[in-house]
GROMACS .gro file of C-alpha atoms in nm:
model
  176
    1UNK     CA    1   0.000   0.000   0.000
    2UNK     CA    2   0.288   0.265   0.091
    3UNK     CA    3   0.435   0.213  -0.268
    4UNK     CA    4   0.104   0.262  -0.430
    5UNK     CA    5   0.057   0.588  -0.233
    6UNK     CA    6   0.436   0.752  -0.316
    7UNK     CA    7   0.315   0.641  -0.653
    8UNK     CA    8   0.012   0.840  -0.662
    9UNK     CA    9   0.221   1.137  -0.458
   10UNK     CA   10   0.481   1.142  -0.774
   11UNK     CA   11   0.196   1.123  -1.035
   12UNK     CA   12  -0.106   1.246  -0.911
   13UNK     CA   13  -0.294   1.122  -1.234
   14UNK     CA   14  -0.238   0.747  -1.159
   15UNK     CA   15  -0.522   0.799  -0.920
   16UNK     CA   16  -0.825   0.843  -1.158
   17UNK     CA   17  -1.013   0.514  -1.196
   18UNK     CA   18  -1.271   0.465  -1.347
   19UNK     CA   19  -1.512   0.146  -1.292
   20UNK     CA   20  -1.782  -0.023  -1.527
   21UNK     CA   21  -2.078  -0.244  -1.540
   22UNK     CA   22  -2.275  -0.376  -1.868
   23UNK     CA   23  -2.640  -0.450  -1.750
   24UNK     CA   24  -2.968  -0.629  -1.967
   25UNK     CA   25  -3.281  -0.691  -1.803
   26UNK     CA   26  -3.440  -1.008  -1.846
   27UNK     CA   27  -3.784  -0.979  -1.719
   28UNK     CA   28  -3.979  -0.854  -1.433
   29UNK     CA   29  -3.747  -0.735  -1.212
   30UNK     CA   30  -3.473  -0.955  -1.288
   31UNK     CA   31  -3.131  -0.803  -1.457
   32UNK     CA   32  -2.792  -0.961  -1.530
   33UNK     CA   33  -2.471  -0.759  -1.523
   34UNK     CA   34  -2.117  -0.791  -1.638
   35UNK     CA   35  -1.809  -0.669  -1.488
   36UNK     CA   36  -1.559  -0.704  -1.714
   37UNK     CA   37  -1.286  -0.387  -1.735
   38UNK     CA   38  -1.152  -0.067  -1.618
   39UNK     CA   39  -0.979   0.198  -1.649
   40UNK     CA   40  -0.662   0.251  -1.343
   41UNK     CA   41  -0.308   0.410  -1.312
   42UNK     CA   42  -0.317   0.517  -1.661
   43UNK     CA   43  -0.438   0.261  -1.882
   44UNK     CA   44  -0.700   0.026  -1.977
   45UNK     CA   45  -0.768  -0.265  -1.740
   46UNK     CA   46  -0.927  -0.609  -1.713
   47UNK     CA   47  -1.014  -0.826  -1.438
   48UNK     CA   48  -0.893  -1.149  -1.425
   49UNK     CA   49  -1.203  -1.300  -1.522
   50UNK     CA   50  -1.576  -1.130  -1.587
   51UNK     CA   51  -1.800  -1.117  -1.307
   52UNK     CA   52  -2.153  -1.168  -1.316
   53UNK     CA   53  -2.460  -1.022  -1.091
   54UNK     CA   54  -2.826  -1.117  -1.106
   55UNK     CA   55  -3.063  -0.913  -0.959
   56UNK     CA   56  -3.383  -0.969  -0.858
   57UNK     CA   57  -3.672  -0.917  -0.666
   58UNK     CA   58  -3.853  -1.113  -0.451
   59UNK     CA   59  -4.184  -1.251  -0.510
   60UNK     CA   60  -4.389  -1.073  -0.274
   61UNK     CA   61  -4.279  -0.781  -0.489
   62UNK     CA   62  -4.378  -0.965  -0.859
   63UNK     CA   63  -4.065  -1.114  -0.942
   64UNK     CA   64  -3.895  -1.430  -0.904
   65UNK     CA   65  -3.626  -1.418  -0.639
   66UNK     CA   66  -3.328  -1.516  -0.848
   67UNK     CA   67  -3.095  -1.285  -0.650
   68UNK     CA   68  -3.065  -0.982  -0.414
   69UNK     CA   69  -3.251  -0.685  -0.516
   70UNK     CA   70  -3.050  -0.341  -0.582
   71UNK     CA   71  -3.104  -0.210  -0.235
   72UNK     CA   72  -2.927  -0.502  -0.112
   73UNK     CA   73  -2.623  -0.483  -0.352
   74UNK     CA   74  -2.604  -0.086  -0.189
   75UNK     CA   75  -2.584  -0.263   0.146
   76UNK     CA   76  -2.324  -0.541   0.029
   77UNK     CA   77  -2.124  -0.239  -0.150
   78UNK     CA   78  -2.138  -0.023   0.150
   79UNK     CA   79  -2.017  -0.287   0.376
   80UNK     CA   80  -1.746  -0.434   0.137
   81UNK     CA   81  -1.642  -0.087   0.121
   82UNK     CA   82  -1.667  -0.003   0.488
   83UNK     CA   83  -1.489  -0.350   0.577
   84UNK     CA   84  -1.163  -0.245   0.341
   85UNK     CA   85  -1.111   0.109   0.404
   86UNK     CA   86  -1.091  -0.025   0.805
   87UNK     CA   87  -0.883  -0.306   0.723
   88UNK     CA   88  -0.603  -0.069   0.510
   89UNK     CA   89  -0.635   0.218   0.738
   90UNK     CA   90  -0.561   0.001   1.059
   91UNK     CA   91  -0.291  -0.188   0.861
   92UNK     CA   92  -0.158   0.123   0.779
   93UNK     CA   93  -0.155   0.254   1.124
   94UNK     CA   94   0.007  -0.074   1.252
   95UNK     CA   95  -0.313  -0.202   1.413
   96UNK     CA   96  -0.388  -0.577   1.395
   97UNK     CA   97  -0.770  -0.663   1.272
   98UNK     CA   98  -0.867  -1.002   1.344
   99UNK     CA   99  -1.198  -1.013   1.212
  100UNK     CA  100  -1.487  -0.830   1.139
  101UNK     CA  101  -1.870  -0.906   1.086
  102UNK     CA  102  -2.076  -0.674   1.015
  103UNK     CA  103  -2.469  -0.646   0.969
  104UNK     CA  104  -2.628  -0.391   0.798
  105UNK     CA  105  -2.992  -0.273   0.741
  106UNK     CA  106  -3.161  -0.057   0.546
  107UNK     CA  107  -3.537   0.067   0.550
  108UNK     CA  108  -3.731   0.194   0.276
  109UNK     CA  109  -4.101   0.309   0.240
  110UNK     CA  110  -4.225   0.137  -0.105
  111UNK     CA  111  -4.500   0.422  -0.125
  112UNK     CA  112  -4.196   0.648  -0.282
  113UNK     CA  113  -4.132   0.403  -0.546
  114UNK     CA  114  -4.513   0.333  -0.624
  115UNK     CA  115  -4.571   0.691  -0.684
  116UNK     CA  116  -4.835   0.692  -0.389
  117UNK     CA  117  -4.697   0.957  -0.203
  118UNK     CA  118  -4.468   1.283  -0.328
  119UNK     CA  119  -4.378   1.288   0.098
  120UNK     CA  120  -4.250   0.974   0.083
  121UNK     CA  121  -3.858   0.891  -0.027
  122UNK     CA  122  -3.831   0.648  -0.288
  123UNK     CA  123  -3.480   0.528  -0.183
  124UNK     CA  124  -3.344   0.389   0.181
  125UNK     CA  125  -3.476   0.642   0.441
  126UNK     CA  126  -3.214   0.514   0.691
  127UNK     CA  127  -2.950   0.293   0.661
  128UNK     CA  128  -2.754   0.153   0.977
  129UNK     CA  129  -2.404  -0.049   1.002
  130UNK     CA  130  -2.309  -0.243   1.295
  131UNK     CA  131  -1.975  -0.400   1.354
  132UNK     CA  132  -1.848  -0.634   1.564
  133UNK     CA  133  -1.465  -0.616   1.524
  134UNK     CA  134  -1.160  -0.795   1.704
  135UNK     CA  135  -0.869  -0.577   1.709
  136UNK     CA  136  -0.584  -0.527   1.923
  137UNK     CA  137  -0.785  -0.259   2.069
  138UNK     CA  138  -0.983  -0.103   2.316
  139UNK     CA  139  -1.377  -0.037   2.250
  140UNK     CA  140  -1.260   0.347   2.211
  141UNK     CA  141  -0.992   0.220   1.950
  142UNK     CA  142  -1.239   0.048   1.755
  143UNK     CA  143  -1.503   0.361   1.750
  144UNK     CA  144  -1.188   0.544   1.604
  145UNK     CA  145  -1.177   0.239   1.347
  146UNK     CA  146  -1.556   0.247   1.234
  147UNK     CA  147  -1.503   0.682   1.225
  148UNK     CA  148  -1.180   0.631   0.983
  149UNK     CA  149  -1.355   0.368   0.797
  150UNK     CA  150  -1.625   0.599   0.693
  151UNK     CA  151  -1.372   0.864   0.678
  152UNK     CA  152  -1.245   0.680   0.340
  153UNK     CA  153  -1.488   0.471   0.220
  154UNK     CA  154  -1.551   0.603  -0.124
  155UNK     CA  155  -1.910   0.424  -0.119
  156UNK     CA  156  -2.006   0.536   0.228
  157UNK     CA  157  -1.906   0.878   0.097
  158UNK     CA  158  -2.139   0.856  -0.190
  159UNK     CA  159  -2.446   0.742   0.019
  160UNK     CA  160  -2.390   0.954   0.279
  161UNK     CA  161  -2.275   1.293   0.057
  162UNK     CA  162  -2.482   1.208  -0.273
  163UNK     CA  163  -2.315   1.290  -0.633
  164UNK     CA  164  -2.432   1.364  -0.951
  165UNK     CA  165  -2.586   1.103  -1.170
  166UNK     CA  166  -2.672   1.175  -1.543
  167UNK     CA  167  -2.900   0.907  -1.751
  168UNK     CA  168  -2.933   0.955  -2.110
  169UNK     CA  169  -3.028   0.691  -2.406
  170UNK     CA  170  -2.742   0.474  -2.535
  171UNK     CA  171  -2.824   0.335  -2.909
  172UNK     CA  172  -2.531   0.130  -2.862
  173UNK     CA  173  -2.529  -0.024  -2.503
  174UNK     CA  174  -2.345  -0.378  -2.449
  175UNK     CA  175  -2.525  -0.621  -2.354
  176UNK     CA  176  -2.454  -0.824  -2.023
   0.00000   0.00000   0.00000
């Protein structure tokens, strides 16, 4: 990690990244994506192998339950993202992490996505992230771990700070 950071000090443009998904929907509220390549420390990238996401909803909500729904892969994201900004900060600090679990849970009002109510917000209305973490630290040592985790969580960042999003139509979208 140190080498990848004086890297980024000497050329600040090695830091830009940028990530990618190809997505197709299938039916009802089932989609498949592909994660295939990206761009990182100046050039064109691919992952080792393509990775592959189904989404889904389940049927209570008129789908088939062939995978997590999108709100969950924001919870799986936020805690992936959570998880490894602690781990590399407390590495980086010279603090040992034995293990983490976390649970996370997220509530959401399906009025705002049904249209039935303008009061109503159609996303998560609260989201909250507990940990359970063995460290070589005290309780107050491990509060100062969750703070620096969402310090530098890029994800937690976006959730918490929003950014823009722009959707336009794509004649020529991949498919998944």
């Amino acid at each position: 990690m140190s080498a990848t950071i004086e890297a980024i000090k000497a050329d600040a443009s090695l830091a830009n990244f940028q990530f990618r998904l190809s997505n197709q929907w299938v039916a009802g509220g089932e989609n498949h994506s592909r994660i295939d390549d990206f761009y990182g420390v100046g050039q064109e990238m691919r992952h080792k192998q393509p990775f592959f996401l189904v989404s889904d909803e389940p049927e209570v909500l008129l789908s088939q339950d062939r995978g997590p729904n999108a709100g969950e892969y924001v919870l799986h994201a936020l805690a992936s993202c959570l998880t490894g900004a602690l781990v590399y900060h407390a590495a980086a600090r010279g603090i040992a992490v034995k293990g983490i679990a976390t649970r996370l849970e997220g509530d959401i009002d399906l009025q705002g996505f049904l249209g039935l109510s303008k009061d109503v917000r159609r996303g998560f209305k609260d989201i909250r992230v507990l940990f359970d973490i063995d460290a070589d630290c005290d309780d107050a040592g491990k509060q100062d771990l969750i703070e620096m985790a969402q310090a530098y969580s890029p994800v937690f960042d976006m959730l918490s700070n929003g950014l823009p999003v722009s959707c336009r139509l794509d004649d020529g979208a991949k498919t998944a």
